[in-house]
């Protein structure tokens, strides 16, 4: 069976050479070769934020980054959009974990939310219930127990909180930022918000237990993201300045500080509404940050059952999203338990990002396989090696 499946999947792999294959259902979606030499720019100041002349300026001097998983090695905040109910969330770090290795260090849990137990350890729930600004949108506030209203202090969500379409909350650590300032730990952020650090680490893991029920109360035409739930990560600087701004100078997003969509429904059409995609938004291998690079595969959205899964950023530049009911949220997880969780999953779709130097861009290689060390993934390795040699020669 296994052999037969491998064989069929290698045939599937050959098809994209002729014609891009349509996305296939998977249990693992994997980016390889993540991290590049690049720059982005932070917000330096806001002007007249409550007038129509509201504007923002970026700091002149760009931030340079490089290395494994960059810029997603920076502190990230975690974002949720309905229809969704979150029952567990956990964040882990490890001193050494590689998807390809059998010999890995353990994972330590540094943040944990358990709705049923009413536990929120190193978790701060925020939402955009504050004052509206024409260029910044609504300000971040503490979320009340419904995830949506403003609270005066950190508050744990009600266990049965369900977001409707378009509604959002976010999770930050409980480590407060210093005052807003170009040279301070969290940079410049919007006045008056509860400002917290995101979750650090080049090698890190986020796990989730959640439901994404079909939208049943909100009218289709009343909101933009109707029945399109999502869980995603942002460079934590973005929401502290402005998450949704049409003005590119009001956050570091446009200049490429990083977004990673873990599980995202991208369209409410009947063929797409139950497919969860994984996408990177930065400038590695693309000039089009709006579209980003999406892996050519998806997870099934189970609209009636509980889903468990997450994302692993390993120390070889692989970022893996997965869906598995065997996901456990223990305070410590052995390296081997996570390795075997991943290797027991059946179908994976892998995209190797092109190796790029500063301000260059290129294409990506895609492969599908059902084995961790298939020749397909080796080919993408060689493809990106050739691309790095070309990049090297061009500069
Ligand atoms: C942050 O969370 C940790 C873990 O739950 C806890 O020990 C610590 O007291 C919290 N710190 C603050 C400032 O709330
Ligand atoms: C915030 O203000 C902008 C423009 O001033 C407006 O377009 C937008 O609808 C407002 N948003 C909310 C949530 O009130
Ligand atoms: C909470 O998370 C932050 C951000 O990653 C981390 O720096 C801090 O050590 C964590 N706190 C605890 C108590 O683990
Ligand atoms: C952003 O700032 C640049 C200067 O760095 C300026 O030229 C541009 O007009 C600004 N964009 C907006 C939308 O304000
Ligand atoms: C959803 O797909 C339809 C039909 O392909 C398209 O017209 C529409 O713009 C898409 N919506 C979004 C949010 O991408
Ligand atoms: C995972 O378990 C939940 C119950 O805990 C169930 O509703 C769901 O169908 C299961 N999913 C899979 C893929 O087996």
Short mmCIF file of C-alpha atoms and ligand atoms in Angstrom, two decimals:
data_model
loop_
_atom_site.label_atom_id
_atom_site.label_comp_id
_atom_site.label_asym_id
_atom_site.label_seq_id
_atom_site.Cartn_x
_atom_site.Cartn_y
_atom_site.Cartn_z
CA UNK A 1 0.00 0.00 0.00
CA UNK A 2 2.66 2.40 1.16
CA UNK A 3 4.90 1.62 -1.79
CA UNK A 4 2.05 1.95 -4.22
CA UNK A 5 1.11 5.30 -2.77
CA UNK A 6 4.71 6.55 -2.99
CA UNK A 7 4.85 5.48 -6.58
CA UNK A 8 1.59 7.25 -7.46
CA UNK A 9 2.71 10.35 -5.64
CA UNK A 10 5.98 10.48 -7.55
CA UNK A 11 3.91 10.50 -10.72
CA UNK A 12 1.91 13.38 -9.29
CA UNK A 13 5.20 15.14 -8.66
CA UNK A 14 6.11 14.97 -12.34
CA UNK A 15 2.89 16.67 -13.41
CA UNK A 16 3.73 20.19 -12.14
CA UNK A 17 6.63 20.31 -14.60
CA UNK A 18 4.10 20.25 -17.40
CA UNK A 19 1.22 22.01 -15.69
CA UNK A 20 0.73 23.36 -12.15
CA UNK A 21 -1.18 20.71 -10.23
CA UNK A 22 -4.20 21.84 -8.27
CA UNK A 23 -3.68 21.80 -4.50
CA UNK A 24 -4.07 18.41 -2.85
CA UNK A 25 -5.31 17.49 0.61
CA UNK A 26 -2.48 16.99 3.09
CA UNK A 27 -1.67 16.39 6.75
CA UNK A 28 1.64 18.27 6.63
CA UNK A 29 2.53 21.40 4.68
CA UNK A 30 6.23 22.24 4.71
CA UNK A 31 8.37 25.18 3.63
CA UNK A 32 12.09 24.48 3.32
CA UNK A 33 15.04 26.86 3.09
CA UNK A 34 13.22 29.61 5.02
CA UNK A 35 15.32 32.61 5.95
CA UNK A 36 17.20 35.11 3.83
CA UNK A 37 19.29 38.23 3.88
CA UNK A 38 16.89 41.14 3.74
CA UNK A 39 15.70 44.36 5.31
CA UNK A 40 12.48 45.98 6.47
CA UNK A 41 11.57 49.30 8.02
CA UNK A 42 9.95 50.09 11.35
CA UNK A 43 7.44 52.85 12.00
CA UNK A 44 9.21 55.88 13.48
CA UNK A 45 6.31 58.23 14.22
CA UNK A 46 2.60 58.91 13.92
CA UNK A 47 1.10 62.32 13.16
CA UNK A 48 -2.43 63.57 13.90
CA UNK A 49 -3.80 60.06 14.27
CA UNK A 50 -7.35 61.22 15.03
CA UNK A 51 -7.62 63.69 12.14
CA UNK A 52 -8.18 63.07 8.44
CA UNK A 53 -4.59 64.17 7.83
CA UNK A 54 -3.37 61.23 9.90
CA UNK A 55 -0.02 59.96 8.64
CA UNK A 56 2.90 57.76 9.63
CA UNK A 57 6.63 57.79 8.86
CA UNK A 58 9.02 54.89 8.70
CA UNK A 59 12.42 55.05 10.35
CA UNK A 60 15.06 56.01 7.74
CA UNK A 61 17.48 53.26 8.68
CA UNK A 62 16.18 49.80 7.66
CA UNK A 63 16.51 46.77 9.92
CA UNK A 64 18.70 44.06 8.38
CA UNK A 65 17.99 40.42 9.05
CA UNK A 66 19.46 37.09 8.01
CA UNK A 67 19.61 33.51 9.15
CA UNK A 68 17.33 30.55 9.66
CA UNK A 69 13.61 31.37 9.42
CA UNK A 70 14.25 35.11 9.17
CA UNK A 71 12.40 37.41 9.44
CA UNK A 72 9.96 34.98 11.09
CA UNK A 73 12.63 34.26 13.73
CA UNK A 74 11.56 37.55 15.31
CA UNK A 75 8.88 37.90 18.00
CA UNK A 76 5.45 36.93 16.69
CA UNK A 77 1.91 37.58 17.87
CA UNK A 78 -0.87 35.04 17.27
CA UNK A 79 -4.16 35.99 15.55
CA UNK A 80 -7.56 34.37 15.26
CA UNK A 81 -10.52 35.10 12.97
CA UNK A 82 -13.97 33.54 13.14
CA UNK A 83 -15.96 31.45 12.76
CA UNK A 84 -13.68 29.98 15.41
CA UNK A 85 -13.53 28.79 18.97
CA UNK A 86 -10.16 28.25 20.64
CA UNK A 87 -9.98 25.61 23.36
CA UNK A 88 -6.18 25.23 23.73
CA UNK A 89 -3.09 27.16 22.71
CA UNK A 90 0.55 26.48 23.57
CA UNK A 91 3.92 27.96 22.63
CA UNK A 92 7.18 26.01 22.97
CA UNK A 93 10.88 26.54 22.36
CA UNK A 94 13.64 23.98 21.84
CA UNK A 95 17.42 24.37 21.81
CA UNK A 96 17.76 22.00 18.84
CA UNK A 97 15.02 20.52 16.72
CA UNK A 98 15.18 19.54 13.06
CA UNK A 99 12.29 17.99 11.14
CA UNK A 100 14.74 15.78 9.22
CA UNK A 101 16.57 14.52 12.32
CA UNK A 102 15.72 11.59 14.61
CA UNK A 103 17.86 12.97 17.38
CA UNK A 104 16.24 16.12 18.76
CA UNK A 105 16.15 18.13 21.96
CA UNK A 106 12.92 18.48 23.94
CA UNK A 107 10.37 21.26 23.70
CA UNK A 108 9.54 23.40 26.75
CA UNK A 109 6.16 25.07 27.00
CA UNK A 110 6.51 28.79 27.76
CA UNK A 111 2.88 29.82 27.24
CA UNK A 112 -0.41 27.97 27.63
CA UNK A 113 -4.12 28.61 27.37
CA UNK A 114 -6.68 26.00 28.36
CA UNK A 115 -10.26 27.25 28.02
CA UNK A 116 -11.86 24.49 30.04
CA UNK A 117 -9.41 24.86 32.95
CA UNK A 118 -9.55 28.68 32.77
CA UNK A 119 -5.73 28.80 32.53
CA UNK A 120 -3.87 31.56 30.70
CA UNK A 121 -0.14 31.29 31.45
CA UNK A 122 2.00 33.88 29.71
CA UNK A 123 -0.99 34.63 27.47
CA UNK A 124 -2.58 38.07 27.08
CA UNK A 125 -5.76 38.36 25.01
CA UNK A 126 -6.00 41.59 23.03
CA UNK A 127 -8.55 42.83 20.49
CA UNK A 128 -9.07 45.95 18.41
CA UNK A 129 -11.90 47.52 20.44
CA UNK A 130 -10.21 50.90 20.94
CA UNK A 131 -10.57 54.28 19.31
CA UNK A 132 -10.67 54.41 15.51
CA UNK A 133 -8.12 56.38 13.51
CA UNK A 134 -8.44 57.02 9.78
CA UNK A 135 -4.94 55.71 9.08
CA UNK A 136 -4.40 53.22 11.92
CA UNK A 137 -7.83 51.66 12.33
CA UNK A 138 -9.04 50.73 15.79
CA UNK A 139 -6.58 50.59 18.68
CA UNK A 140 -5.63 47.40 20.49
CA UNK A 141 -7.18 46.95 23.93
CA UNK A 142 -7.40 44.12 26.41
CA UNK A 143 -10.10 41.72 25.23
CA UNK A 144 -12.99 41.02 27.55
CA UNK A 145 -14.14 37.43 28.08
CA UNK A 146 -16.02 37.50 24.74
CA UNK A 147 -12.76 38.19 22.87
CA UNK A 148 -14.25 41.33 21.32
CA UNK A 149 -15.21 43.98 23.87
CA UNK A 150 -12.74 46.16 25.68
CA UNK A 151 -11.59 45.17 29.19
CA UNK A 152 -9.57 47.26 31.67
CA UNK A 153 -7.06 44.56 32.46
CA UNK A 154 -5.94 41.14 31.18
CA UNK A 155 -8.98 38.84 31.06
CA UNK A 156 -9.36 35.15 30.26
CA UNK A 157 -11.87 34.29 27.54
CA UNK A 158 -15.05 32.43 28.44
CA UNK A 159 -14.60 28.76 27.60
CA UNK A 160 -17.51 28.84 25.15
CA UNK A 161 -16.42 31.99 23.27
CA UNK A 162 -17.05 31.61 19.53
CA UNK A 163 -15.97 34.30 17.11
CA UNK A 164 -18.29 35.00 14.17
CA UNK A 165 -17.04 35.74 10.66
CA UNK A 166 -14.62 38.68 10.53
CA UNK A 167 -14.30 38.95 14.32
CA UNK A 168 -10.76 38.68 15.67
CA UNK A 169 -8.70 38.53 18.81
CA UNK A 170 -4.97 38.10 19.28
CA UNK A 171 -2.59 36.58 21.81
CA UNK A 172 0.64 38.12 23.06
CA UNK A 173 2.95 37.05 25.90
CA UNK A 174 2.47 38.66 29.33
CA UNK A 175 5.84 40.45 29.12
CA UNK A 176 5.17 44.20 28.98
CA UNK A 177 6.98 46.46 26.54
CA UNK A 178 9.04 49.40 27.67
CA UNK A 179 7.72 52.80 26.62
CA UNK A 180 7.29 53.39 22.90
CA UNK A 181 10.56 54.55 21.34
CA UNK A 182 12.74 53.88 18.32
CA UNK A 183 15.52 52.45 20.49
CA UNK A 184 13.34 50.63 23.01
CA UNK A 185 12.62 46.89 23.17
CA UNK A 186 9.31 47.02 21.25
CA UNK A 187 10.14 50.00 19.05
CA UNK A 188 7.54 52.68 18.38
CA UNK A 189 3.94 51.70 19.04
CA UNK A 190 0.56 53.38 19.16
CA UNK A 191 -0.11 55.53 22.22
CA UNK A 192 -2.32 54.11 24.93
CA UNK A 193 -2.37 50.45 23.86
CA UNK A 194 -1.57 47.56 26.19
CA UNK A 195 1.82 46.76 24.61
CA UNK A 196 3.27 43.27 25.07
CA UNK A 197 6.09 41.25 23.57
CA UNK A 198 5.31 38.55 21.04
CA UNK A 199 6.77 35.04 21.30
CA UNK A 200 10.48 34.82 20.52
CA UNK A 201 12.67 32.20 18.89
CA UNK A 202 14.09 31.05 15.58
CA UNK A 203 13.16 27.51 16.72
CA UNK A 204 9.66 27.57 18.15
CA UNK A 205 6.35 25.76 17.99
CA UNK A 206 2.72 26.85 18.37
CA UNK A 207 -0.03 24.29 19.01
CA UNK A 208 -3.78 24.79 18.83
CA UNK A 209 -7.01 22.97 19.63
CA UNK A 210 -9.97 24.69 18.02
CA UNK A 211 -13.18 24.48 16.02
CA UNK A 212 -14.07 26.35 12.86
CA UNK A 213 -17.86 25.87 12.60
CA UNK A 214 -19.72 26.91 9.50
CA UNK A 215 -21.02 30.49 9.76
CA UNK A 216 -24.68 30.41 10.70
CA UNK A 217 -25.56 33.85 12.07
CA UNK A 218 -23.79 36.52 10.02
CA UNK A 219 -25.21 37.46 6.59
CA UNK A 220 -22.91 36.69 3.69
CA UNK A 221 -22.79 40.20 2.27
CA UNK A 222 -22.44 42.01 5.58
CA UNK A 223 -18.73 41.26 6.07
CA UNK A 224 -15.71 40.85 3.80
CA UNK A 225 -14.29 37.66 5.34
CA UNK A 226 -17.53 35.72 5.48
CA UNK A 227 -17.08 32.13 6.73
CA UNK A 228 -13.31 32.42 6.24
CA UNK A 229 -11.72 31.51 9.59
CA UNK A 230 -7.97 31.77 10.12
CA UNK A 231 -5.12 31.35 12.60
CA UNK A 232 -1.97 33.29 11.73
CA UNK A 233 1.21 34.90 13.06
CA UNK A 234 2.49 38.44 12.60
CA UNK A 235 5.75 40.13 13.42
CA UNK A 236 4.52 41.52 16.76
CA UNK A 237 5.45 45.05 15.73
CA UNK A 238 2.63 45.08 13.17
CA UNK A 239 -0.43 44.95 15.44
CA UNK A 240 1.18 47.31 17.97
CA UNK A 241 1.25 50.01 15.26
CA UNK A 242 -1.53 49.14 12.82
CA UNK A 243 -2.76 45.76 11.64
CA UNK A 244 -4.99 46.89 8.80
CA UNK A 245 -3.76 50.12 7.27
CA UNK A 246 -3.91 51.22 3.67
CA UNK A 247 -0.96 53.46 4.41
CA UNK A 248 2.23 51.46 3.92
CA UNK A 249 4.09 53.70 6.38
CA UNK A 250 1.87 52.77 9.34
CA UNK A 251 3.39 49.34 9.97
CA UNK A 252 6.45 47.30 8.99
CA UNK A 253 4.26 44.78 7.10
CA UNK A 254 4.63 46.24 3.59
CA UNK A 255 8.40 46.46 3.92
CA UNK A 256 8.51 42.74 4.74
CA UNK A 257 8.80 42.20 8.50
CA UNK A 258 6.82 39.00 8.20
CA UNK A 259 3.46 37.23 8.37
CA UNK A 260 2.83 33.49 8.49
CA UNK A 261 -0.66 32.12 7.87
CA UNK A 262 -0.96 28.73 9.56
CA UNK A 263 -4.55 27.67 8.83
CA UNK A 264 -6.53 30.00 6.59
CA UNK A 265 -9.70 29.68 4.52
CA UNK A 266 -9.16 31.96 1.52
CA UNK A 267 -12.53 31.92 -0.21
CA UNK A 268 -16.14 31.14 0.78
CA UNK A 269 -16.99 29.47 -2.53
CA UNK A 270 -18.24 25.93 -1.97
CA UNK A 271 -15.10 24.30 -3.35
CA UNK A 272 -12.78 26.40 -1.14
CA UNK A 273 -14.66 27.07 2.09
CA UNK A 274 -13.46 23.90 3.80
CA UNK A 275 -9.79 24.15 2.77
CA UNK A 276 -7.17 25.55 5.12
CA UNK A 277 -4.04 26.94 3.46
CA UNK A 278 -0.56 27.88 4.68
CA UNK A 279 1.09 31.04 3.31
CA UNK A 280 4.23 33.13 3.98
CA UNK A 281 4.13 36.86 3.38
CA UNK A 282 7.62 38.35 3.05
CA UNK A 283 10.04 38.92 0.16
CA UNK A 284 11.80 35.57 -0.01
CA UNK A 285 11.23 34.27 -3.53
CA UNK A 286 8.53 36.80 -4.45
CA UNK A 287 8.00 40.50 -5.05
CA UNK A 288 4.28 40.17 -4.36
CA UNK A 289 3.87 40.42 -0.60
CA UNK A 290 0.08 40.74 -0.84
CA UNK A 291 -0.27 37.30 -2.39
CA UNK A 292 2.71 35.79 -0.59
CA UNK A 293 3.77 32.21 -1.24
CA UNK A 294 1.15 29.60 -0.55
CA UNK A 295 1.96 25.91 -0.35
CA UNK A 296 0.17 23.94 -3.06
CA UNK A 297 -1.82 21.83 -0.64
CA UNK A 298 -4.43 22.24 2.10
CA UNK A 299 -5.89 20.74 5.28
CA UNK A 300 -9.52 19.75 5.49
CA UNK A 301 -11.54 22.11 7.66
CA UNK A 302 -13.74 19.93 9.84
CA UNK A 303 -16.78 22.13 10.50
CA UNK A 304 -18.30 19.78 13.09
CA UNK A 305 -15.33 18.29 14.96
CA UNK A 306 -12.46 19.56 17.07
CA UNK A 307 -9.20 20.14 15.17
CA UNK A 308 -5.72 19.88 16.66
CA UNK A 309 -2.49 20.90 15.02
CA UNK A 310 0.11 23.59 14.81
CA UNK A 311 3.29 24.94 13.32
CA UNK A 312 6.95 24.08 13.94
CA UNK A 313 9.82 26.42 13.05
CA UNK A 314 12.88 24.15 13.09
CA UNK A 315 16.54 25.08 13.23
CA UNK A 316 17.25 24.06 9.64
CA UNK A 317 14.88 26.59 8.10
CA UNK A 318 11.90 24.30 7.68
CA UNK A 319 8.50 25.52 8.77
CA UNK A 320 5.93 22.77 9.01
CA UNK A 321 2.21 23.11 9.61
CA UNK A 322 0.28 19.99 10.51
CA UNK A 323 -3.11 18.75 11.59
CA UNK A 324 -3.20 15.76 13.95
CA UNK A 325 -5.51 14.54 16.65
CA UNK A 326 -2.43 13.13 18.41
CA UNK A 327 -1.25 16.66 19.23
CA UNK A 328 -0.53 16.90 22.96
CA UNK A 329 -0.15 20.07 25.02
CA UNK A 330 2.04 18.81 27.88
CA UNK A 331 4.41 21.23 29.63
CA UNK A 332 7.34 19.36 28.13
CA UNK A 333 7.30 17.36 24.90
CA UNK A 334 10.19 15.11 23.93
CA UNK A 335 11.92 15.76 20.64
CA UNK A 336 11.19 12.20 19.61
CA UNK A 337 7.45 12.50 20.35
CA UNK A 338 7.20 15.47 18.01
CA UNK A 339 9.38 13.76 15.38
CA UNK A 340 7.14 10.71 15.44
CA UNK A 341 3.96 12.80 15.45
CA UNK A 342 5.18 14.37 12.21
CA UNK A 343 6.52 11.21 10.61
CA UNK A 344 3.28 9.35 11.33
CA UNK A 345 1.34 11.84 9.28
CA UNK A 346 0.65 10.64 5.83
CA UNK A 347 0.67 13.15 3.04
CA UNK A 348 2.87 16.16 2.90
CA UNK A 349 3.36 18.90 0.37
CA UNK A 350 6.68 20.72 0.42
CA UNK A 351 7.76 24.03 -1.09
CA UNK A 352 11.41 25.05 -0.97
CA UNK A 353 11.84 28.80 -0.92
CA UNK A 354 14.42 30.19 -3.31
CA UNK A 355 17.65 31.31 -1.70
CA UNK A 356 17.74 35.04 -2.15
CA UNK A 357 20.09 37.84 -1.27
CA UNK A 358 19.02 41.30 -0.31
CA UNK A 359 16.34 42.83 -2.58
CA UNK A 360 16.49 40.05 -5.14
CA UNK A 361 13.72 37.58 -5.70
CA UNK A 362 13.11 34.36 -7.49
CA UNK A 363 10.81 31.44 -7.99
CA UNK A 364 10.15 28.47 -5.78
CA UNK A 365 10.21 24.76 -6.29
CA UNK A 366 7.34 22.59 -5.21
CA UNK A 367 7.06 18.93 -4.59
CA UNK A 368 4.62 16.48 -3.17
CA UNK A 369 5.63 13.34 -1.42
CA UNK A 370 4.49 10.94 1.21
CA UNK A 371 7.90 10.21 2.58
CA UNK A 372 10.17 12.54 4.53
CA UNK A 373 13.31 11.90 2.50
CA UNK A 374 11.95 11.35 -0.97
CA UNK A 375 13.96 12.08 -4.07
CA UNK A 376 11.44 14.84 -4.73
CA UNK A 377 12.59 16.86 -1.75
CA UNK A 378 16.22 16.22 -2.71
CA UNK A 379 15.49 17.63 -6.14
CA UNK A 380 14.10 20.81 -4.65
CA UNK A 381 17.27 21.02 -2.58
CA UNK A 382 19.39 20.87 -5.71
CA UNK A 383 17.04 23.34 -7.41
CA UNK A 384 17.54 25.90 -4.69
CA UNK A 385 21.28 25.23 -4.64
CA UNK A 386 21.44 26.03 -8.34
CA UNK A 387 19.39 29.11 -7.66
CA UNK A 388 21.75 30.26 -4.91
CA UNK A 389 24.72 29.78 -7.23
CA UNK A 390 22.93 31.89 -9.85
CA UNK A 391 22.10 34.51 -7.25
CA UNK A 392 25.72 34.53 -6.16
CA UNK A 393 26.94 34.99 -9.72
CA UNK A 394 24.47 37.82 -10.33
CA UNK A 395 25.66 39.87 -7.37
C1 LIG B 1 3.38 35.69 33.22
O1 LIG B 1 3.03 34.33 33.15
C2 LIG B 1 3.83 33.49 33.97
C3 LIG B 1 3.43 32.06 33.67
O2 LIG B 1 2.07 31.86 33.93
C4 LIG B 1 3.63 33.87 35.44
O3 LIG B 1 4.45 33.08 36.26
C5 LIG B 1 3.99 35.33 35.62
O4 LIG B 1 3.69 35.73 36.94
C6 LIG B 1 3.18 36.18 34.65
N1 LIG B 1 3.68 37.55 34.73
C7 LIG B 1 2.85 38.59 34.74
C8 LIG B 1 3.50 39.93 34.77
O5 LIG B 1 1.64 38.46 34.73
C1 LIG B 2 -12.49 53.86 11.04
O1 LIG B 2 -12.35 55.06 10.31
C2 LIG B 2 -12.25 54.86 8.89
C3 LIG B 2 -11.99 56.17 8.20
O2 LIG B 2 -12.00 57.25 9.04
C4 LIG B 2 -13.53 54.22 8.38
O3 LIG B 2 -13.43 54.00 6.99
C5 LIG B 2 -13.75 52.92 9.10
O4 LIG B 2 -14.99 52.36 8.70
C6 LIG B 2 -13.76 53.13 10.60
N1 LIG B 2 -13.79 51.82 11.24
C7 LIG B 2 -14.59 51.54 12.25
C8 LIG B 2 -14.50 50.13 12.76
O5 LIG B 2 -15.34 52.34 12.75
C1 LIG B 3 6.62 34.28 28.08
O1 LIG B 3 6.90 34.45 26.69
C2 LIG B 3 7.93 35.37 26.45
C3 LIG B 3 7.98 35.70 24.97
O2 LIG B 3 8.45 34.72 24.20
C4 LIG B 3 9.23 34.82 27.01
O3 LIG B 3 10.26 35.75 26.80
C5 LIG B 3 9.06 34.58 28.50
O4 LIG B 3 10.21 33.96 28.99
C6 LIG B 3 7.84 33.69 28.76
N1 LIG B 3 7.60 33.63 30.19
C7 LIG B 3 7.68 32.50 30.87
C8 LIG B 3 7.37 32.60 32.33
O5 LIG B 3 8.00 31.45 30.36
C1 LIG B 4 5.60 56.99 3.06
O1 LIG B 4 6.80 57.66 3.34
C2 LIG B 4 7.54 58.04 2.18
C3 LIG B 4 8.83 58.67 2.65
O2 LIG B 4 9.58 57.70 3.32
C4 LIG B 4 6.71 59.00 1.37
O3 LIG B 4 7.42 59.35 0.18
C5 LIG B 4 5.38 58.37 0.98
O4 LIG B 4 4.57 59.29 0.33
C6 LIG B 4 4.66 57.90 2.26
N1 LIG B 4 3.46 57.14 1.88
C7 LIG B 4 2.27 57.44 2.36
C8 LIG B 4 1.15 56.59 1.87
O5 LIG B 4 2.10 58.32 3.18
C1 LIG B 5 -13.47 33.90 -4.37
O1 LIG B 5 -13.53 33.28 -5.63
C2 LIG B 5 -14.36 33.98 -6.54
C3 LIG B 5 -14.56 33.12 -7.78
O2 LIG B 5 -13.34 32.54 -8.18
C4 LIG B 5 -13.73 35.34 -6.83
O3 LIG B 5 -14.53 36.06 -7.73
C5 LIG B 5 -13.60 36.09 -5.52
O4 LIG B 5 -12.92 37.30 -5.74
C6 LIG B 5 -12.83 35.27 -4.51
N1 LIG B 5 -12.88 35.95 -3.21
C7 LIG B 5 -11.80 36.17 -2.48
C8 LIG B 5 -12.00 36.80 -1.14
O5 LIG B 5 -10.68 35.87 -2.88
C1 LIG B 6 -10.34 14.48 16.09
O1 LIG B 6 -10.99 14.29 17.32
C2 LIG B 6 -12.20 15.01 17.46
C3 LIG B 6 -12.78 14.74 18.84
O2 LIG B 6 -11.83 15.02 19.83
C4 LIG B 6 -13.19 14.58 16.39
O3 LIG B 6 -14.32 15.40 16.46
C5 LIG B 6 -12.55 14.73 15.01
O4 LIG B 6 -13.40 14.21 14.03
C6 LIG B 6 -11.22 13.99 14.96
N1 LIG B 6 -10.59 14.26 13.68
C7 LIG B 6 -10.01 13.33 12.96
C8 LIG B 6 -9.39 13.79 11.67
O5 LIG B 6 -9.99 12.17 13.29
#
